[in-house]
Coordinates of C-alpha atoms in Angstrom, one line a residue:
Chain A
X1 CA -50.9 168.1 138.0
X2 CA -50.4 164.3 137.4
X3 CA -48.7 162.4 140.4
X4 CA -45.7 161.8 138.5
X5 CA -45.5 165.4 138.3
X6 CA -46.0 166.2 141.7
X7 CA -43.6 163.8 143.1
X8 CA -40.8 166.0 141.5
X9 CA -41.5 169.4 142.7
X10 CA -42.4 167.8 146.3
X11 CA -39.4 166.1 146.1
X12 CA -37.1 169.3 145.3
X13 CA -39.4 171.0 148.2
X14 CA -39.0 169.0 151.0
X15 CA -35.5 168.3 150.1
X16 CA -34.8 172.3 150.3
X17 CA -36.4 172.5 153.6
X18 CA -34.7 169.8 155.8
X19 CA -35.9 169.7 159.1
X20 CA -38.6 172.0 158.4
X21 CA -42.8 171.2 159.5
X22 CA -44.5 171.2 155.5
X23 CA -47.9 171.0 156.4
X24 CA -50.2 168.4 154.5
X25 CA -52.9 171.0 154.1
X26 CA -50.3 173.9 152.6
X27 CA -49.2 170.7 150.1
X28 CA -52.5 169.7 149.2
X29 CA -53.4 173.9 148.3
X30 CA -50.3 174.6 147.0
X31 CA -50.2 171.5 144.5
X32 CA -54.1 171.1 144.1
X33 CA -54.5 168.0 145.4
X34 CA -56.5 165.7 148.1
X35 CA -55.3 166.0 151.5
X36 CA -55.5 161.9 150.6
X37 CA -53.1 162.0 147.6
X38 CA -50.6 164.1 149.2
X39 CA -49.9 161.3 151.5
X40 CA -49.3 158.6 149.0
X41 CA -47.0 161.3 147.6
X42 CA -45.2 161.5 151.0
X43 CA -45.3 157.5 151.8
X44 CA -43.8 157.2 148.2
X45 CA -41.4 159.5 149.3
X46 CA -40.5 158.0 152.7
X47 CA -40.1 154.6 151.3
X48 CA -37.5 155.8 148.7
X49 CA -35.5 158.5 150.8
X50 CA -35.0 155.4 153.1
X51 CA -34.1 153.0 150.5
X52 CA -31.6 155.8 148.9
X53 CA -30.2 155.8 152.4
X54 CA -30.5 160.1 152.5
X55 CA -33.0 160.4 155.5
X56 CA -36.6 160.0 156.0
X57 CA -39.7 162.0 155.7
X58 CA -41.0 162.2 159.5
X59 CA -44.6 162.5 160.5
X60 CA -46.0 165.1 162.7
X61 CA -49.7 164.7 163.4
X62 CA -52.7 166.5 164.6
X63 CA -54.0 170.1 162.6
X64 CA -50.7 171.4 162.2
X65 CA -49.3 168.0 161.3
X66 CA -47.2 167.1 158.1
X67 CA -43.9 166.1 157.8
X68 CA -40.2 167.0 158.2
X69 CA -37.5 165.9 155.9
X70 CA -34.7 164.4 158.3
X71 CA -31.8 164.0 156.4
X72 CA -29.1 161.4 157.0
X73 CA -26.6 159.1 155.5
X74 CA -27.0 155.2 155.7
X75 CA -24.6 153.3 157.4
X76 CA -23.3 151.6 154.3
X77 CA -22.5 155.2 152.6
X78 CA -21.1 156.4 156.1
X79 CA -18.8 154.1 156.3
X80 CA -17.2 154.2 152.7
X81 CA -17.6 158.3 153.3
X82 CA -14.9 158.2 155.9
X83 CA -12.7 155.3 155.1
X84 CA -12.4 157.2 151.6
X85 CA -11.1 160.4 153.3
X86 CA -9.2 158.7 155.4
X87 CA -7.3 157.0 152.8
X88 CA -7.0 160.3 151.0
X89 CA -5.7 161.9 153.9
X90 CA -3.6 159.5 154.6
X91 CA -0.9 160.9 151.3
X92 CA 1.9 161.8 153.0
X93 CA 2.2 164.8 150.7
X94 CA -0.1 166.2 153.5
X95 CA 2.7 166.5 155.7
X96 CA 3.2 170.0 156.8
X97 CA 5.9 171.4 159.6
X98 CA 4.5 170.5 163.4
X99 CA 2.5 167.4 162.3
X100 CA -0.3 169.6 160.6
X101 CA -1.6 168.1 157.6
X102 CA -2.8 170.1 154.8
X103 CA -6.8 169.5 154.0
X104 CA -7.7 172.7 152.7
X105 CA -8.1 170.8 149.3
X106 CA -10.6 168.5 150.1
X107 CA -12.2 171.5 152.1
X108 CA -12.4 173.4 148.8
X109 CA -14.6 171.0 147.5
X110 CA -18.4 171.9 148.1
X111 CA -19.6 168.3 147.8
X112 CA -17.3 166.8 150.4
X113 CA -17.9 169.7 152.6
X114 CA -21.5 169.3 152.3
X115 CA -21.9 165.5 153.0
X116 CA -19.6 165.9 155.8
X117 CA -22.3 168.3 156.9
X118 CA -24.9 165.8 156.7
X119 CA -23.0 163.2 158.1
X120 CA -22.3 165.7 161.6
X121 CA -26.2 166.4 161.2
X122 CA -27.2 162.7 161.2
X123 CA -25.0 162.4 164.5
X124 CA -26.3 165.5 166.0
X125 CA -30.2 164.0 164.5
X126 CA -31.6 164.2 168.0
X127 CA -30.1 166.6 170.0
X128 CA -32.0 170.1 170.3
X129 CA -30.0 172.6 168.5
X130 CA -30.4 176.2 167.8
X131 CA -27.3 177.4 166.4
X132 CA -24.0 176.3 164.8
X133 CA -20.4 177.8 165.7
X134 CA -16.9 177.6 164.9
X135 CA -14.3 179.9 164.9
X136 CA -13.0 181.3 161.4
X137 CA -11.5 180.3 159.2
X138 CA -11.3 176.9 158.2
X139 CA -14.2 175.7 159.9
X140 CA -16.5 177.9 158.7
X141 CA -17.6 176.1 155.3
X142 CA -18.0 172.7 157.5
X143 CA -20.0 174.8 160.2
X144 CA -22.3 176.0 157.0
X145 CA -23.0 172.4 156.1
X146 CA -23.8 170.9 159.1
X147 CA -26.0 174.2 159.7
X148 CA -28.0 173.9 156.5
X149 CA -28.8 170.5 157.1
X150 CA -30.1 171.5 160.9
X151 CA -31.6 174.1 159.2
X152 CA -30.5 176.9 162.1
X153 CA -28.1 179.4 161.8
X154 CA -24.1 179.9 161.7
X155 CA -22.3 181.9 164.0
X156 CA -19.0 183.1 163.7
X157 CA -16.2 183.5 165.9
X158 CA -13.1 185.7 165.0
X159 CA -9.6 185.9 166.6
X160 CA -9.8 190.0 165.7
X161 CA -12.2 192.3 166.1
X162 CA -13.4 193.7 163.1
X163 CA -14.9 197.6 162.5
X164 CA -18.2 196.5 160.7
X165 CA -19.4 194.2 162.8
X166 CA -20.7 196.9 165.7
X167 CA -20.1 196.1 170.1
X168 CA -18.2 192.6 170.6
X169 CA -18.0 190.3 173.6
X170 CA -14.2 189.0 173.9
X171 CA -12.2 186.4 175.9
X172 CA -8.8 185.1 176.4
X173 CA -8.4 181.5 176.3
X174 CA -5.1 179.1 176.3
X175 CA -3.8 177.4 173.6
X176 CA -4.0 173.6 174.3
X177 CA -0.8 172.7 171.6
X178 CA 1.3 176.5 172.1
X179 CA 0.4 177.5 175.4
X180 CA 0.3 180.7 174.3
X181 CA -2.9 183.3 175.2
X182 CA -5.1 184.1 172.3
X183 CA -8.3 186.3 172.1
X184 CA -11.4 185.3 170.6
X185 CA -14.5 187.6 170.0
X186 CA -17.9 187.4 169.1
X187 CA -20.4 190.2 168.1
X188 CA -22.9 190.7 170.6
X189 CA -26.1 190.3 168.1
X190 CA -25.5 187.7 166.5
X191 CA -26.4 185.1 169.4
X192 CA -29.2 184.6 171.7
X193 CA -29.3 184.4 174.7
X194 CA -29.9 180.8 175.9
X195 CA -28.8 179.2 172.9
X196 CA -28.6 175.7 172.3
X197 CA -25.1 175.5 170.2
X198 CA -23.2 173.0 168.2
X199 CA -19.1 174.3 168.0
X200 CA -18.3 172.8 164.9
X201 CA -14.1 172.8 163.9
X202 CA -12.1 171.6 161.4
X203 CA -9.0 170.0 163.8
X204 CA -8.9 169.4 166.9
X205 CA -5.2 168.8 168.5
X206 CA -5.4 169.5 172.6
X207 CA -8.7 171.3 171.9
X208 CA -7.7 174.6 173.4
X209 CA -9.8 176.3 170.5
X210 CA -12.8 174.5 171.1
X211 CA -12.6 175.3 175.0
X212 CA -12.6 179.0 174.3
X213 CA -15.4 178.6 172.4
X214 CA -16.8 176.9 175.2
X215 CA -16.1 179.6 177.7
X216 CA -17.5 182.6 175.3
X217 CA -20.6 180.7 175.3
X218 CA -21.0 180.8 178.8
X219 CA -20.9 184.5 178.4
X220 CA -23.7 184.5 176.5
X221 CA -25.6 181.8 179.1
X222 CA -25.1 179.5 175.8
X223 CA -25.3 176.1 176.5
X224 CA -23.2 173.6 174.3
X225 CA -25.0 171.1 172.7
X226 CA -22.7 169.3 170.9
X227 CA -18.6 169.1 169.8
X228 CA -18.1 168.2 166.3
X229 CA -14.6 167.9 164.2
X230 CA -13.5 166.6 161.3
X231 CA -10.0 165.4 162.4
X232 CA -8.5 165.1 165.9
X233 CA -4.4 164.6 166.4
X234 CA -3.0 162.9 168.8
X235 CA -1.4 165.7 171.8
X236 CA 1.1 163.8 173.5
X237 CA 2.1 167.1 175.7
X238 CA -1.2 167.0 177.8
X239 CA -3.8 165.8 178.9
X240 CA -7.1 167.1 176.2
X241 CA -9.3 170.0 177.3
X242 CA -12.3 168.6 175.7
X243 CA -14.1 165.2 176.1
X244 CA -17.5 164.9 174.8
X245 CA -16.6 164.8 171.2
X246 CA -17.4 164.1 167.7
X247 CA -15.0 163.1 165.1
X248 CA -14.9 161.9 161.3
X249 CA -11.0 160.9 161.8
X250 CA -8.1 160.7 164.1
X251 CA -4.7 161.2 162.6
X252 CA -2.3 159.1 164.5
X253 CA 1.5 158.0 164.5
X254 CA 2.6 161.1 162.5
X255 CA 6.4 161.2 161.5
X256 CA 7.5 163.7 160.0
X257 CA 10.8 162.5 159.2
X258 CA 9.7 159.3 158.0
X259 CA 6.8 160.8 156.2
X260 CA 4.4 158.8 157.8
X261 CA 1.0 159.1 158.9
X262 CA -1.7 157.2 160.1
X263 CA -5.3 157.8 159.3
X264 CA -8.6 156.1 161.1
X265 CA -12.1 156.8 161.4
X266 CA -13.4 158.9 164.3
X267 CA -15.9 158.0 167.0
X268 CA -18.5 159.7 164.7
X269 CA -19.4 156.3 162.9
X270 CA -20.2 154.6 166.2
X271 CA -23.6 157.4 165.8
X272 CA -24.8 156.4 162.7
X273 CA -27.5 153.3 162.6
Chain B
X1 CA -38.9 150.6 140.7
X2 CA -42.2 151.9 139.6
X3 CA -42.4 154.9 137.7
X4 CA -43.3 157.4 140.4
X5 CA -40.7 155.8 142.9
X6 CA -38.2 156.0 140.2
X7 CA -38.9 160.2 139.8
X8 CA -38.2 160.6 143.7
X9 CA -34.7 159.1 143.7
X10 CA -33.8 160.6 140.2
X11 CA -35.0 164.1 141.6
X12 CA -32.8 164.0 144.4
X13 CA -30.1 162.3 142.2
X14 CA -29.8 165.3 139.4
X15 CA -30.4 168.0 142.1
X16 CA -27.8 167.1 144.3
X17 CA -25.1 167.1 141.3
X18 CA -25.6 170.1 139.7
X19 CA -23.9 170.7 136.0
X20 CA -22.5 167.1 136.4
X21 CA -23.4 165.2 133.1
X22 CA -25.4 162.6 134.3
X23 CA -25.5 159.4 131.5
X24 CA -28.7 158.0 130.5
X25 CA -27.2 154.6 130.1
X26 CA -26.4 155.0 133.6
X27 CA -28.9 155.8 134.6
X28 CA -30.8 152.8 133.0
X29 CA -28.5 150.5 135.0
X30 CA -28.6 152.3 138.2
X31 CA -32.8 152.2 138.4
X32 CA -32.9 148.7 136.3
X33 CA -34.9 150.6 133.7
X34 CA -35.3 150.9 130.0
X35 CA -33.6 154.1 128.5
X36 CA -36.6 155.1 127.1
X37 CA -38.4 155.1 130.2
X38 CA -35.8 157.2 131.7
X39 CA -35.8 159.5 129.2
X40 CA -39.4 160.0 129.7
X41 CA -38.7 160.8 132.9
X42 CA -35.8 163.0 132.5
X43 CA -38.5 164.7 130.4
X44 CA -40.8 165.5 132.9
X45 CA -38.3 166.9 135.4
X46 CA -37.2 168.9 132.8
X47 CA -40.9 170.6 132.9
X48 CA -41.5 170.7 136.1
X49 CA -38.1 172.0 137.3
X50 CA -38.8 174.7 134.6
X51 CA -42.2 175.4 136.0
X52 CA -41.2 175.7 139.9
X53 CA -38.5 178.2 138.4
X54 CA -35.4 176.1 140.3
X55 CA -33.4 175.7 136.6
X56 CA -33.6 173.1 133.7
X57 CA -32.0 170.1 132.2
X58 CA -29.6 170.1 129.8
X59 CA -29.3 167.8 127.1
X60 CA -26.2 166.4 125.9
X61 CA -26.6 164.6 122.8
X62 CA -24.2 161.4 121.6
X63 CA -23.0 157.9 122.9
X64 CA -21.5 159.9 126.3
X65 CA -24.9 161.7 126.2
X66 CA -27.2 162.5 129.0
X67 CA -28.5 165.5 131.2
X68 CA -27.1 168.0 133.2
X69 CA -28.7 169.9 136.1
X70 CA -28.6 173.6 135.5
X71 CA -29.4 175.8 138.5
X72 CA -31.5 178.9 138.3
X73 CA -33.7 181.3 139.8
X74 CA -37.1 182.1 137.8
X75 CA -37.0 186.1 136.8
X76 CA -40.4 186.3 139.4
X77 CA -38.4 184.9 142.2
X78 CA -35.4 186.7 141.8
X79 CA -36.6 190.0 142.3
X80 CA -38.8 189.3 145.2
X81 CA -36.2 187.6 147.1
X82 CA -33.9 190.7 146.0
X83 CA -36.4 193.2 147.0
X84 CA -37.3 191.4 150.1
X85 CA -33.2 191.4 150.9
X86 CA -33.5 195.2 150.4
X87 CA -36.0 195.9 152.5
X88 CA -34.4 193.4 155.4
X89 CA -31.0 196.0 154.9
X90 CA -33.0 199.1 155.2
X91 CA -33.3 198.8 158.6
X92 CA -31.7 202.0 160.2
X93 CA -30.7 199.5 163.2
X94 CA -27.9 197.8 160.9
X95 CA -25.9 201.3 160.8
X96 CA -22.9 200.7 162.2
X97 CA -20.0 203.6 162.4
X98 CA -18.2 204.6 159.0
X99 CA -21.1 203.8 156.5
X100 CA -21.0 200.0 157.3
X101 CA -24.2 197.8 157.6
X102 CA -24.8 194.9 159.8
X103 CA -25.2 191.5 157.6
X104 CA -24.0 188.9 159.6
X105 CA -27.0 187.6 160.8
X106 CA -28.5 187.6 157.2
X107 CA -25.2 185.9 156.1
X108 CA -26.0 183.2 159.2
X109 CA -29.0 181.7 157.4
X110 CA -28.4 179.2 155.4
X111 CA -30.8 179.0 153.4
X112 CA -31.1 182.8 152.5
X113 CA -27.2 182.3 151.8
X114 CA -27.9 179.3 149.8
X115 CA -30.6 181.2 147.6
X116 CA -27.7 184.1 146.9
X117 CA -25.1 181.1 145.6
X118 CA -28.1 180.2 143.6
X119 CA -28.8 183.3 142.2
X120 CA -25.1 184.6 141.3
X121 CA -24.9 180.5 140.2
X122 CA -27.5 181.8 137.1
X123 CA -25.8 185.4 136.5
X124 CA -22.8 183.1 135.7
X125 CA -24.4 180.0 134.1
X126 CA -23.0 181.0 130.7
X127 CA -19.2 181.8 131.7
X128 CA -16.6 179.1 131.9
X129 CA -15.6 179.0 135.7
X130 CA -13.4 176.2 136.9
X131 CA -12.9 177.5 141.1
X132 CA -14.7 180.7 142.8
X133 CA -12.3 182.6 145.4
X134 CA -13.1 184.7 147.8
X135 CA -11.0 186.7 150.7
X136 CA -11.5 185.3 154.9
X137 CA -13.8 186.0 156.3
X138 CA -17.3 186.9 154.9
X139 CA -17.1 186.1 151.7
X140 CA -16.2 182.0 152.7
X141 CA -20.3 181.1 152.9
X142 CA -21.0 183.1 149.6
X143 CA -18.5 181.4 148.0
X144 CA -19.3 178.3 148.9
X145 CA -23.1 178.4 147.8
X146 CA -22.0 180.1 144.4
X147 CA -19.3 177.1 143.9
X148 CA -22.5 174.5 145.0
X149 CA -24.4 175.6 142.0
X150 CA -21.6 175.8 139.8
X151 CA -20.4 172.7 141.2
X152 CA -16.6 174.4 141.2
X153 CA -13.9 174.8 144.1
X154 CA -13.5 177.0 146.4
X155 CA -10.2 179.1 147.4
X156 CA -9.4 180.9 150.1
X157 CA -7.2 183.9 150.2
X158 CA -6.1 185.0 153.6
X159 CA -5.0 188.0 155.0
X160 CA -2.1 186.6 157.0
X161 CA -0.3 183.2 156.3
X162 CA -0.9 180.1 158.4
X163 CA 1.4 177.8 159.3
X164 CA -0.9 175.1 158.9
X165 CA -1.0 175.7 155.0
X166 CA 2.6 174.9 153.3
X167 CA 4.4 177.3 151.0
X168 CA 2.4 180.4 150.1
X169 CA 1.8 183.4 147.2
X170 CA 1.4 186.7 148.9
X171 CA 1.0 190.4 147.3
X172 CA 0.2 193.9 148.7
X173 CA -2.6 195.9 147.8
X174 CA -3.8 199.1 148.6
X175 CA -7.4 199.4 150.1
X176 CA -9.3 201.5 148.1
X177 CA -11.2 203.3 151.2
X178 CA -8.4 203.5 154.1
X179 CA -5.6 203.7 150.7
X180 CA -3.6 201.9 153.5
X181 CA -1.3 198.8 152.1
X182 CA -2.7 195.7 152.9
X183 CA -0.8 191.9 152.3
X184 CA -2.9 188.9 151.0
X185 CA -1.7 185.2 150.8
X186 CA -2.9 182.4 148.9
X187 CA -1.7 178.7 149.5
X188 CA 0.5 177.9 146.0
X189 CA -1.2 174.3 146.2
X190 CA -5.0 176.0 146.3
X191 CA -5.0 176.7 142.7
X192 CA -3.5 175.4 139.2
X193 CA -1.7 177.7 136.5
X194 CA -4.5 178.9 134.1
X195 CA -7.6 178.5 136.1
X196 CA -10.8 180.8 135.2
X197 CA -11.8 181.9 138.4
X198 CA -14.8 183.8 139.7
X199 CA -14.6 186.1 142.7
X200 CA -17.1 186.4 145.3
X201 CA -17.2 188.8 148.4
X202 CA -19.5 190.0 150.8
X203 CA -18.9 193.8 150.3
X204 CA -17.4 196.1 147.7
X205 CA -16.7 200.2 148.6
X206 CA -13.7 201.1 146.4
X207 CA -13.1 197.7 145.3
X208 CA -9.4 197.5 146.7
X209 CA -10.0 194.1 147.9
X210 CA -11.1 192.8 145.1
X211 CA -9.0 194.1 142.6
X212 CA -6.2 192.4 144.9
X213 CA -8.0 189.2 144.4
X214 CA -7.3 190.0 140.8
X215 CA -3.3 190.9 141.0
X216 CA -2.9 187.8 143.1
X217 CA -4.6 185.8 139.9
X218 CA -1.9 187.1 137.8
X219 CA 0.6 185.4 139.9
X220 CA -0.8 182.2 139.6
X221 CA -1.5 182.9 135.5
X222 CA -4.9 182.4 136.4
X223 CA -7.9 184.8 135.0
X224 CA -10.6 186.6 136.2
X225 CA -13.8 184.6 134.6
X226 CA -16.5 187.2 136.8
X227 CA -17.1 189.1 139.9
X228 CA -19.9 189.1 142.1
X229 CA -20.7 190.6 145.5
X230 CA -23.9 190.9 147.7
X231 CA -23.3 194.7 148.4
X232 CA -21.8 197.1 146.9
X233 CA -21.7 201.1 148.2
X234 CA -21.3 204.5 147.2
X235 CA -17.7 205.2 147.4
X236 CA -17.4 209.2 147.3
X237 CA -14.0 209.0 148.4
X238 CA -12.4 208.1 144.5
X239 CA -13.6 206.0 141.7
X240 CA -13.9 202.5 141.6
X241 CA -10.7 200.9 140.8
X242 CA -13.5 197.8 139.6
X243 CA -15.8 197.9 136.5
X244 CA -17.0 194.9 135.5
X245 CA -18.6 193.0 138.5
X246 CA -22.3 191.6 139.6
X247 CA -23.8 193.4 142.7
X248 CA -27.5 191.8 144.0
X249 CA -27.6 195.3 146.3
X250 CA -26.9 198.8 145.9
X251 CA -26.2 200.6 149.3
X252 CA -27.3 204.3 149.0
X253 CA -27.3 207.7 151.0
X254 CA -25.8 206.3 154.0
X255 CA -26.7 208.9 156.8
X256 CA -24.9 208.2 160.3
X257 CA -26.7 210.9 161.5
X258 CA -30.3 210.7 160.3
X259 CA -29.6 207.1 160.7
X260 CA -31.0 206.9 157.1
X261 CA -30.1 204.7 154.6
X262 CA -31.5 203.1 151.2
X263 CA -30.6 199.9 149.6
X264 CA -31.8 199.4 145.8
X265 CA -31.3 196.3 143.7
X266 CA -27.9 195.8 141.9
X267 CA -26.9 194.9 138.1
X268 CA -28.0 191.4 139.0
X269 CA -31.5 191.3 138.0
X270 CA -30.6 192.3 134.8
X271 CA -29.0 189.4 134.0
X272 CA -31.7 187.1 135.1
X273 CA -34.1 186.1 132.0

């Protein structure tokens, strides 16, 4: 196989496994090459990943070494990411009763969702993670993103039990904007115990939600290692459950007689380098 | 841009925008190279995406002329990872009460999800699709790897309304295995009048579900362009009230009692060249 050859397959096959340890001795069998060659291949790579501003390729050495694709957005394309959505957002068309505003277009779209994903995966780039959650239903394609990007698993809360999902582990939490009490359950397989976890949401008003989510990890000695939501509303009833967060935007001023609304980047830009 | 650093960035480029026509006068201005040399290189990918068995290009001749991406599975790799997801469901320990099986964990990985979008992606690669919808909560991360590769929307139909989503479509439907009426609700903003849509769920038994996915189409003029699901099961109840769908497994002889089961491959692999 000529270089030019190689550099596309090894391309598609790092780029499939991000995060993952490719060795440089299962490269060099697998594409019948020198141990050598392979890393020009991978330098070649490194340099233009970095220059395309989509991650980097980093090295792990000794026997077992190779490398791991790291995937990440520059600061450039991070920037005009989220000041794009928020002027899109931003359409006070959006406007729904109670000061929601309705996303589930631009949540539809698998692109978007997916560099939103690698955009909460660049932020979370150095924290140890072994699991993503979120509680269904609208959260669930964002917490698949940043997931395949982390390359670890999703796990999914439900407000109702369901019959094919076998013995459940439930709480009660408060609602942060209704006050009311609300159940939330998750099956008892589907986490380990231990787990490092990333609670991934879609909104985030006084962060009631997200505190649940919080608590039913601590039934499963879960630790949380990280908050993540795409937009967070102002609460002007109370004080926020949650603190250590994440966010792509922060809808502010909303009026919904006025039909105005206010749109600005989140704290998650501050992350990216 | 050399040629070999110029095949790394155009890898990633065409993978990450799958059935999106891609110009080659575009891409001559975006890697400051001659068309010729581009095409050259388009060439190559062409082979070698052929011969890792990930899909092709497709040329589109004329002045507007250029490549797309076209996902796929090689036949080889399709039936091993089916056979290796039939042996995974076999496991008596997935039983759960009333002839369900355990899948969420398998439906947590998302890269094992990803390679399901990818193969329903090249079952449909020669219909017309224009959004895939599915029905909260399972079906969301199959549906949103299928509408990846198809590089499509996705649409979410819910089985209560939300009053975070504006004015709604809802019908009733009879569930084929309980025959108890059900209601489903679809946002009237989540899809346009006429649109060819493919369905997607996790699990089919009677096919009640699904064939309210298709009555809820009607209301929005829209038509059914294909049907996939990951499993479907014996249903010994009444017959399927769906014909025409894609299964990639066949759950069989569900035993509660001998805690026996077999899964087979579905239709799927037949449509795989």
């Amino acid at each position: 196989m000529k270089r030019s050859e190689r550099l596309v397959v090894m391309t598609h096959y790092v780029l499939d496994r991000p995060r993952e340890l490719v060795s440089l001795p299962f490269l060099a069998e697998k594409y019948d090459a020198a141990k050598s060659s392979i890393s020009e291949d991978l330098a070649i790579m490194n340099k233009m990943f970095r220059k395309e501003g989509i991650g980097h390729l980093e090295t792990v050495s000794g026997a077992a070494g190779g490398v791991k694709y790291i995937p990440a957005y520059s600061k450039d394309y991070s920037h005009q990411f989220v000041h794009e959505l928020c002027e899109r957002l931003e359409d006070p068309a959006r406007l729904l009763p109670g000061g929601y505003l309705f996303m589930s277009d631009i949540l539809g779209e698998p692109d978007t969702v997916r560099a939103i994903g690698r955009l909460f995966a660049s932020a979370f780039a150095d924290k140890e993670i072994d699991a993503v959650m979120t509680v269904a239903t609208k959260g669930i394609p964002l917490a698949y993103a940043v997931a395949a990007y982390l390359n670890v698993p999703v796990v999914i809360v439900r407000r109702d039990p369901k019959v094919t999902e076998g013995s459940t582990v439930s709480i009660n939490y408060v609602s942060g904007s209704t006050r009311k009490i609300q159940t939330m359950v998750l099956t008892k397989r589907s986490l380990a115990e231990g787990s490092k976890v990333c609670i991934i949401d879609d909104f985030m008003k006084a962060g009631g939600t997200i505190n649940g989510m919080r608590n039913l990890l601590t039934e499963f000695n879960a630790e949380v290692a990280g908050i993540g939501v795409l937009a967070e509303a102002e609460d002007e009833e109370e004080d926020r459950v949650v603190d250590e967060y994440i966010s792509l935007v922060q809808i502010m001023n909303v009026d919904d007689r006025e039909a105005k609304i206010e749109v600005h980047a989140g704290n998650l830009l501050n992350r990216i380098e």
